[in-house]
Coordinates of N, CA, C and O in Angstrom, one line a residue:
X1 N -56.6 93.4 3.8 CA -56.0 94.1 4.9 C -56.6 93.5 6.2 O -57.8 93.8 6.5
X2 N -55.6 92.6 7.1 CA -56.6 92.7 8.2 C -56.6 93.8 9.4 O -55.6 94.5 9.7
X3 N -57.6 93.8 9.9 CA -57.8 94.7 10.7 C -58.2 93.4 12.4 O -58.2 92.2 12.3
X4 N -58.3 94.1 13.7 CA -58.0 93.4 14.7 C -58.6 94.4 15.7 O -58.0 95.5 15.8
X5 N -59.7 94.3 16.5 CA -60.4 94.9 17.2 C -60.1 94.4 18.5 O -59.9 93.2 18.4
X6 N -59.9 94.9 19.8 CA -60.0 94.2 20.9 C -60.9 94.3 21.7 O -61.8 95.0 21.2
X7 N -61.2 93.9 23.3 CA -62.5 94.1 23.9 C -61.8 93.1 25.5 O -61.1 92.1 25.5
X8 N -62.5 93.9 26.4 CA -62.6 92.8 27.5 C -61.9 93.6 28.4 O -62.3 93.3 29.5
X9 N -61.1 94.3 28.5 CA -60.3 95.2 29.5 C -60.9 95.6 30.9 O -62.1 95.4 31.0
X10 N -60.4 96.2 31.9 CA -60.7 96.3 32.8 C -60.8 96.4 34.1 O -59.7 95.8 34.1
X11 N -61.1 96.5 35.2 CA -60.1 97.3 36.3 C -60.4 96.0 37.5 O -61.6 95.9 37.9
X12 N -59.3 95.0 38.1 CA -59.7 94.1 39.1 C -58.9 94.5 40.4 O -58.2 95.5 40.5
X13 N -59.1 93.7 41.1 CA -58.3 93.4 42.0 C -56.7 92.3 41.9 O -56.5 91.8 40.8
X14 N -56.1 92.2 42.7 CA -55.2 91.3 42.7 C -55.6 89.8 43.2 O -56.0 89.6 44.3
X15 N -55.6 88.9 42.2 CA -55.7 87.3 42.4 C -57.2 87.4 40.8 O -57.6 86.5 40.1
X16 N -57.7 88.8 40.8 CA -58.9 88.1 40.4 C -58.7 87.7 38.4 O -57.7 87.2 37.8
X17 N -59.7 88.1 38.0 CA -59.5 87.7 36.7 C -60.2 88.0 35.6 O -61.4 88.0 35.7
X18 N -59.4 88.3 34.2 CA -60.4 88.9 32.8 C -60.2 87.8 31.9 O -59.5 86.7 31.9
X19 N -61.1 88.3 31.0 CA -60.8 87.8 29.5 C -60.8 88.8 28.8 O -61.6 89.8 28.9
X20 N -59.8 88.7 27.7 CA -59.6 89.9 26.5 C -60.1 89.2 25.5 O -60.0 88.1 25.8
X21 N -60.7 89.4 24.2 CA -61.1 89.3 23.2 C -60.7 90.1 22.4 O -60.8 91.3 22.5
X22 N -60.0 89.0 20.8 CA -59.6 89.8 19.9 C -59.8 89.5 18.2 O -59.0 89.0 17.5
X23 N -61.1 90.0 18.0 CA -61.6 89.4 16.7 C -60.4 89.8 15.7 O -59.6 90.6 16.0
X24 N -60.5 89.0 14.6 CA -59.5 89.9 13.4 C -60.3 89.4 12.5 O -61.2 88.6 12.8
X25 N -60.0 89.8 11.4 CA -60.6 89.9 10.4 C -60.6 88.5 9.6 O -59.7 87.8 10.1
X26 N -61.3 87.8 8.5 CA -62.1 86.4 8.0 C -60.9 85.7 8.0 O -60.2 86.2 7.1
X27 N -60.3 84.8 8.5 CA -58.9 83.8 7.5 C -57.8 84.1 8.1 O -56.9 83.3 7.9
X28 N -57.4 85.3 9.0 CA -56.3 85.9 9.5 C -55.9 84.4 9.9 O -55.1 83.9 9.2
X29 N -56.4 83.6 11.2 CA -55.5 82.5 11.4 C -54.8 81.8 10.7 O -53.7 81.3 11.2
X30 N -55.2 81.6 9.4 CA -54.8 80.6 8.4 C -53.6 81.2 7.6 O -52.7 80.4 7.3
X31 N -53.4 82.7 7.4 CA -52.4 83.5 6.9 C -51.6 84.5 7.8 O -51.0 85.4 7.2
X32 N -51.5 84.5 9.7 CA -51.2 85.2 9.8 C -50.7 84.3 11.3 O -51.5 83.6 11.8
X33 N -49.3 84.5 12.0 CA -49.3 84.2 13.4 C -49.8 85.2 14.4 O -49.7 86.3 13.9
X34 N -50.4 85.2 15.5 CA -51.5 86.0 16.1 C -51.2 85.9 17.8 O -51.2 84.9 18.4
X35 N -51.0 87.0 18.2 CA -50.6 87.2 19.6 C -51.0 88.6 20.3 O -51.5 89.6 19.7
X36 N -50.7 88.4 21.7 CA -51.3 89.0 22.3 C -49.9 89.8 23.3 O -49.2 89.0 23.9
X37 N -49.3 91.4 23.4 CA -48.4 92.2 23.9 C -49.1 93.0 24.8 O -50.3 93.2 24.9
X38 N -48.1 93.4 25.6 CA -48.5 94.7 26.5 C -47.4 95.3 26.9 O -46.3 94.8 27.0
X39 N -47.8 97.2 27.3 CA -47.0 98.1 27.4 C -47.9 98.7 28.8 O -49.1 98.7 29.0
X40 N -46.9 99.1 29.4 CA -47.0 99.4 30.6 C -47.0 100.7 30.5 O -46.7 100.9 29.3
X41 N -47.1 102.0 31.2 CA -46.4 103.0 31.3 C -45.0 103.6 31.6 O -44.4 103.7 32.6
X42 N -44.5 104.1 30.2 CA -42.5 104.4 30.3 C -42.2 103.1 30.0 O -41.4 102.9 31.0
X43 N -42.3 101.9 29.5 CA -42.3 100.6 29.1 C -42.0 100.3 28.0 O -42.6 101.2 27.4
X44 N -41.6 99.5 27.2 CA -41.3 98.9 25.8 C -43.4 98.0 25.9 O -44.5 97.7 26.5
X45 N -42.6 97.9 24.6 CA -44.1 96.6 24.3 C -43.7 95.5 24.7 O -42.7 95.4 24.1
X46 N -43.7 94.6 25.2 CA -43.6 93.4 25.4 C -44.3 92.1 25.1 O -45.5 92.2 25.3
X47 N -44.0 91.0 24.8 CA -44.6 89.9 24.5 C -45.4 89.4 25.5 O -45.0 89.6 26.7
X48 N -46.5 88.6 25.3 CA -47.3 87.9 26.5 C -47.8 86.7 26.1 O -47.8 85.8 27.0
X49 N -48.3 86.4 24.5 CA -48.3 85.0 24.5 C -48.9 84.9 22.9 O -49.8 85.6 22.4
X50 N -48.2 83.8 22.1 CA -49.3 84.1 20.3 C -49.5 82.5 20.2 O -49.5 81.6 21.1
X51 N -49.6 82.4 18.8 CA -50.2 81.0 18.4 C -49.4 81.2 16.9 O -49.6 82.1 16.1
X52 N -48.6 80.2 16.8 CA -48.0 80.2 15.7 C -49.1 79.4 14.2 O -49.6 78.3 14.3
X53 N -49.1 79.8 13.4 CA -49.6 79.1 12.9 C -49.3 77.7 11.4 O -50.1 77.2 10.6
X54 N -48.1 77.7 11.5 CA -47.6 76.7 11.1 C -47.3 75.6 12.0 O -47.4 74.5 11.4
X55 N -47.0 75.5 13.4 CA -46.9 74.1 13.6 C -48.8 74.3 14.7 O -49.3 73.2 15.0
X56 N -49.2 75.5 15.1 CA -50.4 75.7 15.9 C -49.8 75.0 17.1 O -49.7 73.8 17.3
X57 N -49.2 76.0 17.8 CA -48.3 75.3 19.1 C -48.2 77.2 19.1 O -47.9 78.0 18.2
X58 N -48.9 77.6 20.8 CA -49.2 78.7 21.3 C -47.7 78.5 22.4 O -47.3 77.5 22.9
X59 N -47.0 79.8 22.6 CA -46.5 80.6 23.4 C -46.4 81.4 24.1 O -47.0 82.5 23.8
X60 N -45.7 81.2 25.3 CA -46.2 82.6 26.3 C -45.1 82.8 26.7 O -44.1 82.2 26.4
X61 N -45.1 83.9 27.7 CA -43.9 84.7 28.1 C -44.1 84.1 29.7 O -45.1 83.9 30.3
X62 N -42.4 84.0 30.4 CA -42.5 83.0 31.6 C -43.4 83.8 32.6 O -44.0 83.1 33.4
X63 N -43.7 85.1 32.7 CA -44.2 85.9 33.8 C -45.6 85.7 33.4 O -46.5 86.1 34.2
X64 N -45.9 85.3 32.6 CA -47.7 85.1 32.4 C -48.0 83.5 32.4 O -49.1 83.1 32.8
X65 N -46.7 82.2 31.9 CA -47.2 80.9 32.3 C -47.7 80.4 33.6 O -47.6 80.8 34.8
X66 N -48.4 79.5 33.0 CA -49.7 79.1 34.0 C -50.7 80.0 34.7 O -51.4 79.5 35.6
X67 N -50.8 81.4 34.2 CA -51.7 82.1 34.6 C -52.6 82.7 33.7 O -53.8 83.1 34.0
X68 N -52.1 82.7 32.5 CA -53.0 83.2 30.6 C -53.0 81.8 30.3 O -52.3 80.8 30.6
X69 N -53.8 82.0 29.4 CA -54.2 80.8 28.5 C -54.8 81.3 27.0 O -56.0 81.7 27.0
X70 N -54.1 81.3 26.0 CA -54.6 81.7 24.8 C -55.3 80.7 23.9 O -55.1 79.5 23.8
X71 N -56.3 81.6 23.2 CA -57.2 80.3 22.5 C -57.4 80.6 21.3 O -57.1 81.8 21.4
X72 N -57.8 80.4 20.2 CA -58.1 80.4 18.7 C -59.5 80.3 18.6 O -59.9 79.4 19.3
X73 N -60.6 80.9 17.9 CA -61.7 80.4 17.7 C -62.1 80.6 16.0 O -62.9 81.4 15.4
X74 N -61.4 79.5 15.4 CA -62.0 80.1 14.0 C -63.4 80.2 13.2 O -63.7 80.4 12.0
X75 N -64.3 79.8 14.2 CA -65.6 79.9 13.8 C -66.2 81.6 13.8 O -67.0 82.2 13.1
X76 N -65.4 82.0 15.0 CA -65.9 83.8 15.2 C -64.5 84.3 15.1 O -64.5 85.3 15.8
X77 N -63.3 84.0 14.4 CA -62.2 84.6 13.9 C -61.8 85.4 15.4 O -61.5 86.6 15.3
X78 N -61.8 84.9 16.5 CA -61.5 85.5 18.0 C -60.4 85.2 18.5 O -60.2 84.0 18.3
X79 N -59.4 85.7 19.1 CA -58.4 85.0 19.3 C -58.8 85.6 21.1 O -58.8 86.8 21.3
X80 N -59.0 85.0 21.8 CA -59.2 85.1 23.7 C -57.6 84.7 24.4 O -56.8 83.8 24.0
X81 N -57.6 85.7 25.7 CA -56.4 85.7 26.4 C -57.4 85.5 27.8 O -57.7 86.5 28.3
X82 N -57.7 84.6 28.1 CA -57.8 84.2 29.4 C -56.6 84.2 30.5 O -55.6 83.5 30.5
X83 N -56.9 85.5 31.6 CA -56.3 85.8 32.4 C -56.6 85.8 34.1 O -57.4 86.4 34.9
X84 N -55.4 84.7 34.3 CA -56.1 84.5 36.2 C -55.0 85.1 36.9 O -54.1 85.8 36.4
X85 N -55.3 84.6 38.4 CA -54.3 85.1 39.5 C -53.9 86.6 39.4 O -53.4 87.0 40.4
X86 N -54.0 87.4 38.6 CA -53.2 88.9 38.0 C -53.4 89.6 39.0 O -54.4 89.7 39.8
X87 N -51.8 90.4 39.1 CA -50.8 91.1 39.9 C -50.9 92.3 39.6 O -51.5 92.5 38.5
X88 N -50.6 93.0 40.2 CA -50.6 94.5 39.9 C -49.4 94.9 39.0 O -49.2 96.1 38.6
X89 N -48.5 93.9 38.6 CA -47.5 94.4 37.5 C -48.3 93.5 36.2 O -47.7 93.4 35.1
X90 N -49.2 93.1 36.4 CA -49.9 93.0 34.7 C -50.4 94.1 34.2 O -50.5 94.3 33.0
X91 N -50.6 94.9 35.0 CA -51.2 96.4 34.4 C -50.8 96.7 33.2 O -49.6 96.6 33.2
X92 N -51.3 97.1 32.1 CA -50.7 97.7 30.8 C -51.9 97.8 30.0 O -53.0 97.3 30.4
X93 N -51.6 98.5 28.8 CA -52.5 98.8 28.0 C -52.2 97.4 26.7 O -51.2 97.5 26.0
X94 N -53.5 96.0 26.5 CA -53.2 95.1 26.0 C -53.3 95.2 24.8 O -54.2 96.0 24.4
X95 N -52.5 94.5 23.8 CA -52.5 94.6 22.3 C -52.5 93.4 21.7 O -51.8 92.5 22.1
X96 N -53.3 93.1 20.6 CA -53.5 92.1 19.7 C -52.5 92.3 18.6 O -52.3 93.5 18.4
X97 N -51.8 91.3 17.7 CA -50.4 92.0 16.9 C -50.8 91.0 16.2 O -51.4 90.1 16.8
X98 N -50.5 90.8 14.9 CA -50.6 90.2 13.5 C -49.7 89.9 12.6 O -49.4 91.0 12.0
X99 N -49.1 88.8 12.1 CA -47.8 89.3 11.4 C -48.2 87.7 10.6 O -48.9 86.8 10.9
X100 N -47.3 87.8 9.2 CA -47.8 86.7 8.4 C -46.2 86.4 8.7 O -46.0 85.4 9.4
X101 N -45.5 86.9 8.3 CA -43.6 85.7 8.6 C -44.6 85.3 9.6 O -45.6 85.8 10.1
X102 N -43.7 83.8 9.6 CA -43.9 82.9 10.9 C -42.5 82.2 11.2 O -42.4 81.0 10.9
X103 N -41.5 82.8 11.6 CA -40.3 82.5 11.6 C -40.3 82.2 13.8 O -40.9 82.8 14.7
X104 N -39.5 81.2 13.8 CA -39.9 80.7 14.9 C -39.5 81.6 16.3 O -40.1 81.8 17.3
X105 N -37.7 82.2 15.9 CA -37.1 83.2 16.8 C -37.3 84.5 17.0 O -36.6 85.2 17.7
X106 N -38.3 84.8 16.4 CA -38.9 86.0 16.3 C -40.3 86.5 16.6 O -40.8 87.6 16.4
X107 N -41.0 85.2 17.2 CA -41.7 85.5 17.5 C -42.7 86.2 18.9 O -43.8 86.5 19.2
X108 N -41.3 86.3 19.3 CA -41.8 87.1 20.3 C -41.2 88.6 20.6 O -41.2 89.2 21.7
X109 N -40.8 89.0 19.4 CA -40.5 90.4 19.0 C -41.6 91.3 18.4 O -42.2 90.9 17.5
X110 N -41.9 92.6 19.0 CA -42.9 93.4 18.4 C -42.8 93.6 17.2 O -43.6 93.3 16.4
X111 N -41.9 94.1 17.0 CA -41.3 94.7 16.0 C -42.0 93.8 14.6 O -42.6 94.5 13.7
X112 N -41.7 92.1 14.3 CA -42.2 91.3 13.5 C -43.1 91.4 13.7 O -43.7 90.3 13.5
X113 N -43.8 92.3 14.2 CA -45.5 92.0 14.1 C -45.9 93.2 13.0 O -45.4 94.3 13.1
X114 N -47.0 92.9 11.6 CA -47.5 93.8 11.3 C -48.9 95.0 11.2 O -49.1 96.0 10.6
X115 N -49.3 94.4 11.9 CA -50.8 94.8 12.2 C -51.6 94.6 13.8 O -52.0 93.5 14.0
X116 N -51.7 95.3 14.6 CA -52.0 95.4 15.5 C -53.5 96.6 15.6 O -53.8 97.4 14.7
X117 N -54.2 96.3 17.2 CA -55.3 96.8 17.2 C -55.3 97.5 18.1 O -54.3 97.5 18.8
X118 N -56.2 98.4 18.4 CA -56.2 100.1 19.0 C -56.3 99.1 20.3 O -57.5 99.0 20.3
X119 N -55.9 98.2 21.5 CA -55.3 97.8 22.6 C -57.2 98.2 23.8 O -58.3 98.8 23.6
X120 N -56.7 97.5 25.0 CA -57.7 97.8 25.6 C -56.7 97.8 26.9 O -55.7 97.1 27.1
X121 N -57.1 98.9 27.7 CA -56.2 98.7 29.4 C -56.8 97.5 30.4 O -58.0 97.1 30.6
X122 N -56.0 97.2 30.8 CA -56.0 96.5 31.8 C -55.0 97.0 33.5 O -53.8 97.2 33.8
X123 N -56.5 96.9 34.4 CA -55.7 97.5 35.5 C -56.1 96.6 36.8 O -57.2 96.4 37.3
X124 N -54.5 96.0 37.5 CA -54.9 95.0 38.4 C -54.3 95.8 39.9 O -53.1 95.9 40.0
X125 N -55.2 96.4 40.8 CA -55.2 97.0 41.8 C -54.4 96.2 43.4 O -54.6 95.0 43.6
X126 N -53.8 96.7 44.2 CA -53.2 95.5 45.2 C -54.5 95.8 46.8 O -54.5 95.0 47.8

């Protein structure tokens, strides 16, 4: 079963910048595509950026390019969302999501995700 912890959340200003941390559990890279969503308040979930892991070719959603940067660490099973420049519509409560399909059109649907982690807020002030 994996399981997916997150960490790093927290309250900036506008321009400034976090990192989220999202350990999962031993091997998940190797068996699972791995990304990172967020929900706003009165909001759907939305995609923000994963790492597929059949071809390992990372995506993001256009409102976070060139400002997130997602990384893999399989020595500490970590998956990090480095976050710059952030606006006050990044605000949401962020989520790590887990899903073994690795089908390419779908992956930026919640829904194909199976396993996700209790989320950490993130709040970007103007």
């Amino acid at each position: 079963q994996v399981q997916l912890v997150e960490s790093g959340g927290g309250s900036v200003q506008t321009g400034g910048s976090l990192r989220l941390s999202c350990v999962a559990s031993e091997g998940t890279f190797s068996t699972h595509d791995i990304g990172w969503f967020r929900q706003a308040p009165g909001k759907e979930r939305e995609f923000v950026a994963a790492f597929r892991r059949n071809n390992r070719i990372t995506y993001y959603a256009d409102s976070v390019k060139d400002r997130f940067t997602i990384a893999t660490d399989r020595a500490t099973n970590t998956l990090s969302l480095q976050m710059n420049d952030l606006k006050p519509e990044d605000t949401a409560v962020y989520y790590c999501g887990a899903r073994r399909a690795s089908v390419l059109n779908t992956i930026k649907i919640p829904s194909y995700y199976d396993v996700w982690g209790q989320g950490t807020q993130v709040t970007v002030s103007s």
